[in-house]
Every structure is written in C-alpha cells, then in structure tokens.
Coordinates of C-alpha atoms and ligand atoms in Angstrom, one line a residue:
M1203 CA 3.4 -22.5 19.6
K1204 CA 0.9 -21.9 21.5
K1205 CA 1.1 -17.8 22.3
I1206 CA 1.6 -15.8 18.7
G1207 CA 1.4 -11.8 18.5
V1208 CA 0.1 -9.2 16.0
L1209 CA 0.8 -5.7 15.1
T1210 CA 0.1 -3.0 11.9
S1211 CA 3.5 -0.4 11.2
G1212 CA 4.2 1.9 8.6
G1213 CA 1.2 3.6 6.9
D1214 CA -1.8 2.2 7.3
A1215 CA -3.8 0.9 4.4
P1216 CA -7.7 0.2 4.2
G1217 CA -7.8 -4.1 4.6
M1218 CA -5.5 -3.9 7.5
N1219 CA -8.3 -4.3 9.9
A1220 CA -9.7 -7.3 8.2
A1221 CA -6.1 -8.9 8.2
I1222 CA -6.1 -8.9 11.9
R1223 CA -9.5 -10.4 11.8
A1224 CA -8.7 -13.3 10.1
V1225 CA -5.2 -13.7 12.4
V1226 CA -6.7 -13.5 15.3
R1227 CA -9.7 -16.0 14.4
K1228 CA -7.7 -18.2 12.3
A1229 CA -5.3 -18.4 15.5
I1230 CA -8.2 -19.4 17.7
F1231 CA -9.9 -21.8 15.3
H1232 CA -6.4 -23.7 16.2
G1233 CA -6.2 -23.7 19.4
L1234 CA -3.1 -20.1 19.9
E1235 CA -3.8 -17.5 22.3
V1236 CA -3.6 -13.8 20.0
Y1237 CA -1.7 -11.0 21.5
G1238 CA -2.6 -7.7 19.8
I1239 CA 0.5 -5.1 19.5
K1240 CA -0.7 -1.9 19.6
Y1241 CA 1.3 1.1 17.7
G1242 CA 3.6 -1.2 15.5
Y1243 CA 7.3 -1.9 17.1
Q1244 CA 6.7 1.1 19.0
G1245 CA 4.0 -0.7 21.7
L1246 CA 5.9 -4.2 21.5
I1247 CA 8.8 -2.3 23.3
D1248 CA 6.9 -0.9 25.3
G1249 CA 5.0 -3.1 26.5
N1250 CA 1.3 -2.2 24.6
I1251 CA -0.1 -5.4 24.4
E1252 CA -2.9 -7.3 25.4
K1253 CA -4.6 -10.8 24.6
M1254 CA -7.7 -10.4 21.9
D1255 CA -10.2 -12.8 21.4
L1256 CA -12.8 -13.6 18.9
G1257 CA -15.5 -10.6 20.0
S1258 CA -12.3 -7.8 19.5
V1259 CA -11.8 -8.2 16.9
G1260 CA -16.2 -7.9 15.5
D1261 CA -17.5 -5.3 13.5
I1262 CA -14.2 -4.2 12.2
I1263 CA -14.1 -6.5 9.2
Q1264 CA -15.5 -3.1 7.4
R1265 CA -13.5 -0.4 9.1
G1266 CA -10.3 0.9 7.6
G1267 CA -7.2 2.3 9.4
T1268 CA -5.9 0.0 11.9
K1269 CA -7.8 -1.6 15.3
L1270 CA -4.0 -1.6 16.8
Y1271 CA -2.6 2.0 15.6
S1272 CA 0.4 2.1 13.6
A1273 CA 3.6 4.5 14.6
R1274 CA 6.9 4.3 13.2
C1275 CA 9.6 3.7 15.7
E1276 CA 13.3 4.5 14.8
E1277 CA 14.5 2.8 17.7
F1278 CA 13.7 -0.5 16.5
K1279 CA 16.2 0.1 13.9
T1280 CA 18.6 0.0 17.4
E1281 CA 19.7 -3.2 18.2
E1282 CA 18.8 -2.2 21.4
G1283 CA 15.1 -1.2 20.2
Q1284 CA 14.9 -4.6 19.3
L1285 CA 16.3 -6.4 22.0
K1286 CA 14.1 -4.2 24.5
G1287 CA 11.4 -6.0 21.7
I1288 CA 12.2 -9.7 21.9
E1289 CA 12.1 -8.8 26.5
Q1290 CA 8.3 -8.4 26.0
L1291 CA 7.6 -11.3 23.5
K1292 CA 9.6 -13.4 26.5
K1293 CA 7.8 -11.8 29.0
H1294 CA 4.2 -12.3 27.5
G1295 CA 5.2 -15.9 26.4
I1296 CA 5.3 -14.9 22.5
E1297 CA 6.4 -17.3 20.1
G1298 CA 6.0 -16.4 17.1
L1299 CA 4.9 -12.7 15.5
I1300 CA 2.7 -11.8 12.0
A1301 CA 3.7 -7.8 10.9
I1302 CA 1.1 -6.4 8.9
G1303 CA 2.7 -3.4 6.6
G1304 CA 5.4 -2.2 3.9
D1305 CA 9.2 -2.9 3.4
G1306 CA 10.0 -1.0 6.5
T1307 CA 8.2 -3.4 8.7
F1308 CA 9.1 -6.6 6.7
M1309 CA 13.0 -5.4 7.9
G1310 CA 11.7 -5.0 11.4
A1311 CA 10.1 -9.1 11.3
K1312 CA 13.4 -10.0 9.5
K1313 CA 15.7 -9.0 12.7
I1314 CA 13.2 -10.3 15.1
T1315 CA 13.5 -13.6 13.4
E1316 CA 17.6 -13.5 13.5
K1317 CA 17.0 -13.2 17.3
G1318 CA 15.0 -16.9 17.5
Y1319 CA 11.1 -15.6 17.1
P1320 CA 9.7 -16.5 14.2
C1321 CA 8.0 -14.2 12.1
I1322 CA 5.5 -13.7 8.9
G1323 CA 5.1 -11.0 7.0
V1324 CA 1.6 -9.4 5.4
P1325 CA 2.1 -7.1 2.6
G1326 CA -0.2 -4.3 3.9
T1327 CA 0.1 -0.5 2.0
I1328 CA -2.2 1.2 -0.8
D1329 CA 1.3 2.3 -2.7
N1330 CA 1.3 -2.0 -4.2
D1331 CA 5.0 -1.6 -4.0
I1332 CA 5.8 -5.2 -3.0
P1333 CA 7.2 -7.6 -5.2
G1334 CA 6.5 -11.4 -4.4
T1335 CA 2.9 -10.3 -4.7
D1336 CA 0.1 -9.2 -7.3
F1337 CA -1.4 -7.4 -4.9
T1338 CA -0.5 -5.2 -1.1
I1339 CA -3.9 -4.9 0.9
G1340 CA -4.9 -1.4 0.8
F1341 CA -4.3 -0.5 -3.2
D1342 CA -7.5 -1.5 -4.4
T1343 CA -9.5 0.8 -2.2
A1344 CA -6.5 3.6 -2.8
L1345 CA -7.5 3.0 -6.4
N1346 CA -11.4 3.0 -6.0
T1347 CA -10.8 6.1 -4.0
I1348 CA -8.8 8.5 -6.7
I1349 CA -11.2 7.1 -9.6
D1350 CA -14.7 8.3 -7.5
A1351 CA -11.7 11.5 -7.3
I1352 CA -11.2 11.6 -11.2
D1353 CA -14.7 10.9 -12.0
K1354 CA -16.1 14.4 -10.6
I1355 CA -13.3 16.1 -11.2
R1356 CA -14.2 15.2 -14.6
D1357 CA -17.2 16.7 -14.7
T1358 CA -15.7 20.3 -14.0
A1359 CA -13.0 19.9 -16.5
T1360 CA -15.3 19.0 -19.0
S1361 CA -17.9 22.1 -17.8
H1362 CA -15.2 24.8 -17.9
E1363 CA -13.0 23.0 -20.9
R1364 CA -9.6 22.8 -18.7
T1365 CA -6.5 20.6 -18.4
Y1366 CA -6.6 18.8 -15.1
V1367 CA -3.4 17.3 -13.3
I1368 CA -4.3 15.4 -10.8
E1369 CA -1.9 14.2 -8.2
V1370 CA -1.5 10.8 -6.7
M1371 CA 0.1 8.8 -4.1
G1372 CA 2.3 5.9 -4.3
R1373 CA 5.9 7.0 -3.1
D1374 CA 8.5 5.6 -5.4
A1375 CA 5.8 2.9 -7.2
G1376 CA 3.7 4.2 -10.2
D1377 CA 1.2 1.4 -9.5
L1378 CA -1.8 3.6 -8.8
A1379 CA -1.0 6.7 -10.8
L1380 CA -0.5 3.7 -14.1
W1381 CA -4.0 1.4 -13.0
A1382 CA -5.9 5.0 -12.2
G1383 CA -4.7 6.3 -15.3
L1384 CA -6.0 3.4 -16.9
A1385 CA -9.4 3.0 -15.7
D1386 CA -10.7 6.9 -16.3
G1387 CA -9.4 7.0 -19.5
A1388 CA -6.6 9.8 -18.6
E1389 CA -4.5 11.5 -21.4
T1390 CA -1.2 11.3 -19.9
I1391 CA -0.2 8.9 -16.8
L1392 CA 3.1 9.9 -15.7
I1393 CA 5.0 7.3 -13.5
P1394 CA 8.1 7.4 -11.9
E1395 CA 9.4 3.7 -13.7
S1396 CA 9.3 6.0 -17.5
E1397 CA 10.9 8.8 -18.6
D1398 CA 8.1 11.4 -20.5
N1399 CA 9.1 13.9 -22.6
M1400 CA 8.0 17.3 -21.6
D1401 CA 7.5 18.3 -25.2
E1402 CA 5.5 14.6 -26.8
V1403 CA 3.2 15.4 -23.1
V1404 CA 2.8 19.1 -24.2
E1405 CA 2.0 17.8 -28.2
R1406 CA -0.2 15.6 -27.3
L1407 CA -2.6 18.4 -25.4
K1408 CA -2.5 20.4 -27.8
R1409 CA -3.5 17.4 -30.5
G1410 CA -6.1 16.7 -28.3
H1411 CA -7.4 20.2 -27.8
D1412 CA -7.4 21.0 -31.3
R1413 CA -9.9 17.7 -32.7
G1414 CA -12.2 19.1 -29.8
K1415 CA -11.7 17.5 -26.6
K1416 CA -13.2 19.3 -24.0
H1417 CA -10.9 18.3 -21.0
S1418 CA -7.6 16.4 -20.3
I1419 CA -7.0 14.7 -17.3
I1420 CA -3.0 14.2 -16.6
I1421 CA -2.1 11.6 -13.8
V1422 CA 1.3 12.4 -12.3
A1423 CA 2.6 9.6 -9.5
E1424 CA 3.9 11.1 -6.3
G1425 CA 7.4 9.6 -7.1
V1426 CA 7.6 11.7 -10.4
G1427 CA 7.6 15.0 -8.0
S1428 CA 5.0 18.0 -7.6
G1429 CA 1.6 18.3 -9.8
V1430 CA 1.5 22.0 -8.6
D1431 CA 5.0 22.1 -10.2
F1432 CA 4.1 20.5 -13.2
A1433 CA 0.5 21.9 -13.9
K1434 CA 2.6 24.9 -14.1
Q1435 CA 5.0 23.9 -16.4
I1436 CA 2.0 22.7 -18.8
E1437 CA -0.1 26.2 -18.1
E1438 CA 3.3 27.8 -20.1
A1439 CA 4.0 25.3 -22.4
A1440 CA 1.0 24.5 -23.8
Q1441 CA -0.8 27.7 -22.7
L1442 CA -4.1 26.4 -21.7
E1443 CA -6.2 27.0 -18.3
T1444 CA -4.5 24.2 -15.5
R1445 CA -5.5 23.1 -12.3
V1446 CA -3.8 21.5 -9.7
T1447 CA -5.6 18.6 -7.6
V1448 CA -3.1 16.8 -5.0
L1449 CA -5.9 14.3 -3.8
G1450 CA -2.9 13.2 -0.4
H1451 CA -4.8 11.4 2.3
T1452 CA -7.9 10.9 1.7
Q1453 CA -6.4 8.0 -0.9
R1454 CA -5.5 6.0 2.6
G1455 CA -8.7 6.0 4.1
G1456 CA -12.4 4.8 4.0
S1457 CA -14.1 1.7 4.1
P1458 CA -11.9 -1.5 2.5
S1459 CA -13.4 -2.7 -1.2
A1460 CA -14.6 -6.1 -0.9
S1461 CA -11.4 -7.2 -3.0
D1462 CA -9.4 -6.0 -0.3
R1463 CA -11.5 -7.2 2.7
V1464 CA -10.7 -11.0 0.5
L1465 CA -7.0 -10.8 0.0
A1466 CA -6.6 -9.3 4.1
S1467 CA -8.3 -12.5 5.2
R1468 CA -6.6 -14.8 3.1
L1469 CA -3.4 -13.4 3.6
G1470 CA -3.9 -12.5 7.5
A1471 CA -5.1 -16.7 7.3
H1472 CA -2.2 -18.2 5.4
A1473 CA 0.3 -16.5 7.3
V1474 CA -0.9 -18.2 10.8
D1475 CA -0.5 -21.8 8.4
L1476 CA 3.0 -20.8 7.9
L1477 CA 3.6 -20.2 11.4
L1478 CA 2.3 -23.3 13.0
D1479 CA 4.5 -25.1 10.0
G1480 CA 7.7 -23.7 11.8
K1481 CA 8.4 -21.2 9.1
A1482 CA 10.2 -18.3 10.0
G1483 CA 11.5 -14.6 7.6
R1484 CA 8.6 -15.1 5.3
M1485 CA 6.6 -13.0 3.8
V1486 CA 2.5 -14.1 2.9
G1487 CA 1.6 -12.7 -1.0
I1488 CA -0.6 -13.8 -3.8
Q1489 CA -0.1 -14.8 -7.1
A1490 CA -2.0 -15.6 -10.1
N1491 CA -4.5 -15.8 -7.6
K1492 CA -2.9 -18.2 -5.3
L1493 CA -1.3 -18.2 -1.8
V1494 CA 2.3 -17.6 -2.0
D1495 CA 5.1 -16.9 0.0
H1496 CA 8.5 -16.0 -0.1
D1497 CA 12.0 -15.4 2.6
I1498 CA 11.2 -12.0 3.5
I1499 CA 15.1 -11.5 2.4
D1500 CA 14.4 -12.1 -1.3
I1501 CA 11.9 -9.1 -0.7
L1502 CA 14.0 -6.6 0.0
N1503 CA 16.3 -7.8 -2.1
T1504 CA 14.2 -7.5 -5.2
E1505 CA 13.0 -3.8 -6.6
H1506 CA 9.1 -3.9 -7.0
Q1507 CA 8.5 -3.6 -10.7
V1508 CA 5.7 -1.5 -12.3
D1509 CA 3.6 -3.7 -15.6
L1510 CA 5.1 -1.3 -18.2
D1511 CA 3.3 -3.4 -20.7
M1512 CA 0.3 -2.2 -19.0
Y1513 CA 1.8 1.4 -19.6
R1514 CA 2.3 1.1 -23.1
L1515 CA -1.4 -0.1 -23.6
S1516 CA -2.2 3.3 -21.3
K1517 CA -0.7 5.0 -24.4
E1518 CA -2.2 3.6 -27.2
L1519 CA -5.4 4.1 -25.9
S1520 CA -4.9 7.9 -25.1
I1521 CA -3.4 8.3 -28.4
Ligands
ATP2762 P1 4.6 2.0 4.4 O1 5.2 2.0 3.3 O2 3.7 2.2 4.4 O3 5.0 3.1 4.5 P2 6.6 0.7 6.1 O4 6.3 -1.2 6.8 O5 7.9 0.5 5.0 O6 5.2 1.0 5.4 P3 8.5 2.1 7.6 O7 8.4 3.6 8.4 O8 9.6 2.3 6.4 O9 6.8 1.9 6.8 O10 8.7 0.9 8.7 C1 7.7 0.6 9.7 C2 9.4 0.6 11.0 O11 9.1 -0.6 10.7 C3 9.4 1.6 11.3 O12 9.2 3.3 11.8 C4 10.6 0.3 12.0 O13 9.9 1.2 13.4 C5 11.1 -0.6 11.8 N1 11.9 -0.7 10.4 C6 12.2 0.3 9.4 N2 13.5 0.0 9.3 C7 14.1 -1.1 10.1 C8 15.2 -1.1 10.1 N3 16.0 -1.4 9.3 N4 15.0 -2.5 11.1 C9 14.3 -2.5 12.1 N5 13.1 -2.1 11.9 C10 12.7 -1.4 10.9

C-alpha cells in the first residue's frame, strides 16, 4: 500500500483533528502518501481531495472541530453514490481509507471495504455510543464542558434555592448524562437506558428540600426527551421553582482535553498500522487501556451498553 485517504464524517467531535494529525504523520513516517478528503463522503463523491504533508497537520492538535470538515451525505447511502466514491479513489490511486466518525460513518466504510478498498473506522463522537471501545474521541472533552457549565449553574441554583434541570447531549446513549451527573453530584440523572419513576424523582427532591438542601440539579439525557417538558412536570408535581438549561451545541466544540488528544493520537496511528498489516473493515478502539480492533459488522450489530453499575452508584450517592 502506497497511498491512503482520510476523512471525517457525521457530527464533529473535539479530538478529530488530533486523529487526522496522527493518521497523516504515522503514514508519512511509514513512507506512505496521504490524501485528505474534505466534507466526508460528500467530498469523496465530489473528488474534494488533496494531498497532505507533515506541515498540513501542524498546529491542529489543540483545535476543536475538524480541519477536513464534515458532512452528512444521503447520496453515499446508495450504490450509485458509493460507486462514484470508488471512482475518485481509483482516480487518485488511493488504496485504503481511514474514516473517523460514528456508526453511520462505519456503514459507509463497510460498503467501501466490500467493494475492494480496505477501510478502517476510528470512533469519533462525543456520545460514547459505539460498542467495542471504552471511550470515543470527544467524549471526555464534552463531559468536561458539561461539568464546567453545571458548576456555574450550581452557583445560581444555590443563590436562589432553585431546582435546575439540565438537558445534555448523547443521542440514544446516557453516557454523557451519567458521567456528568456522577462527576457533579446531581440529585437525579435520567438516562434512556433506565426507566425512572416520576413519583420517585419528586419524592427525592422533596426529601432534599425538607432537609434544607439549597438547590437540586437534575440531569436529563436528550434520549429521554425534552428537558423543558420535564422541568414543567417537576415544577407542577413538586411545587418547587424550577429552571431549565439546554446545553446544546456548546458541548460539541472547544479545544480537546489532554485525554482526547492522547486517545485520538493512539487510535489514528493504530488505524494506519492496521491498513499496513493488510486488515480491512475493522474499527479501532481502546479497552482497558489497550488498543484493540473489531470487525465493523460486529460493531454495527452490537448494542452499546451504558455502565449500569455506575448508574446504581449515582443513585446510592444521591440519597
Ligand atoms: P454521529 O454519531 O456523530 O452522528 P455518524 O457517523 O453516525 O456520526 P451519520 O450521519 O449517521 O453520522 O453518518 C455519516 C455519514 O455516513 C452519512 O451522512 C452517510 O454519508 C454515511 N452513511 C451512513 N449510513 C450509511 C449507509 N447505510 N451506507 C453508506 N453510507 C452511509
């Protein structure tokens, strides 16, 4: 293999740039040529492809977003779109591809691999919703952004003795809500993986209020539903003044944490090693701090599991 391509696709995540840098530098270290494909699979179809050198990834390890931009591309879900992409790979002499993104991105990678072009997936999403890896690139940074926001909200919550409902991202996964709630000592954490009884939530709030608690923080994962609706229900049922904050896209941006930069560097470099070893259709990950790889098909057929022991602990600590 002499020439490889790299793209980022789906939602951006802090640390994607560090992963791109690792792919480019590791590949050049091994004597490969590297081509950056802009705007994900859309850029692949359009031939938005340019050669990357060592300098092209300088000064990006600390930046959020993605230097290669990202896009969602419906056309690539069709056979016709995929063949257009393959044509571009042929035209540029690209023999293997590294795709950084979430499960949708891996579906695309699987399709390219099936058409004879080896692809390796790198998990980049703040949601931490990919099986086969303990952490995805961007999760730690988003978590720290949430913690920072909650710490600030807590000051106001205490000053005004209010209940605050904070809605956090995570799509269908409760990881961001759970980790943020545990790290910030939230009274209640609502995640899609567990059905919570509203009466129990209200009861816990009232108990806290009666023993003189100055504020309450409730974290709602977006997969559970709207934080605004939930706050209304709480206010009516508990008769406590309630405010709501939807953190939204602030959670996706910002300079990646040290942990995400290191993870992205390790995973990006490992993806290059797999291509050089002749592997295809694999996703790299980290489990128990060891680099691993799994068949993308297995990843797509497995459901992500949130750590329910941690969830139980969060309840025990917020009695
Ligand atoms: P995130 O979790 O951040 O949303 P993602 O990678 O899951 O990231 P998607 O929008 O689901 O984001 O997928 C990214 C892109 O991957 C799509 O826009 C599309 O181009 C490609 N893709 C998704 N599903 C398929 C599929 N079944 N076949 C081919 N390509 C696909």
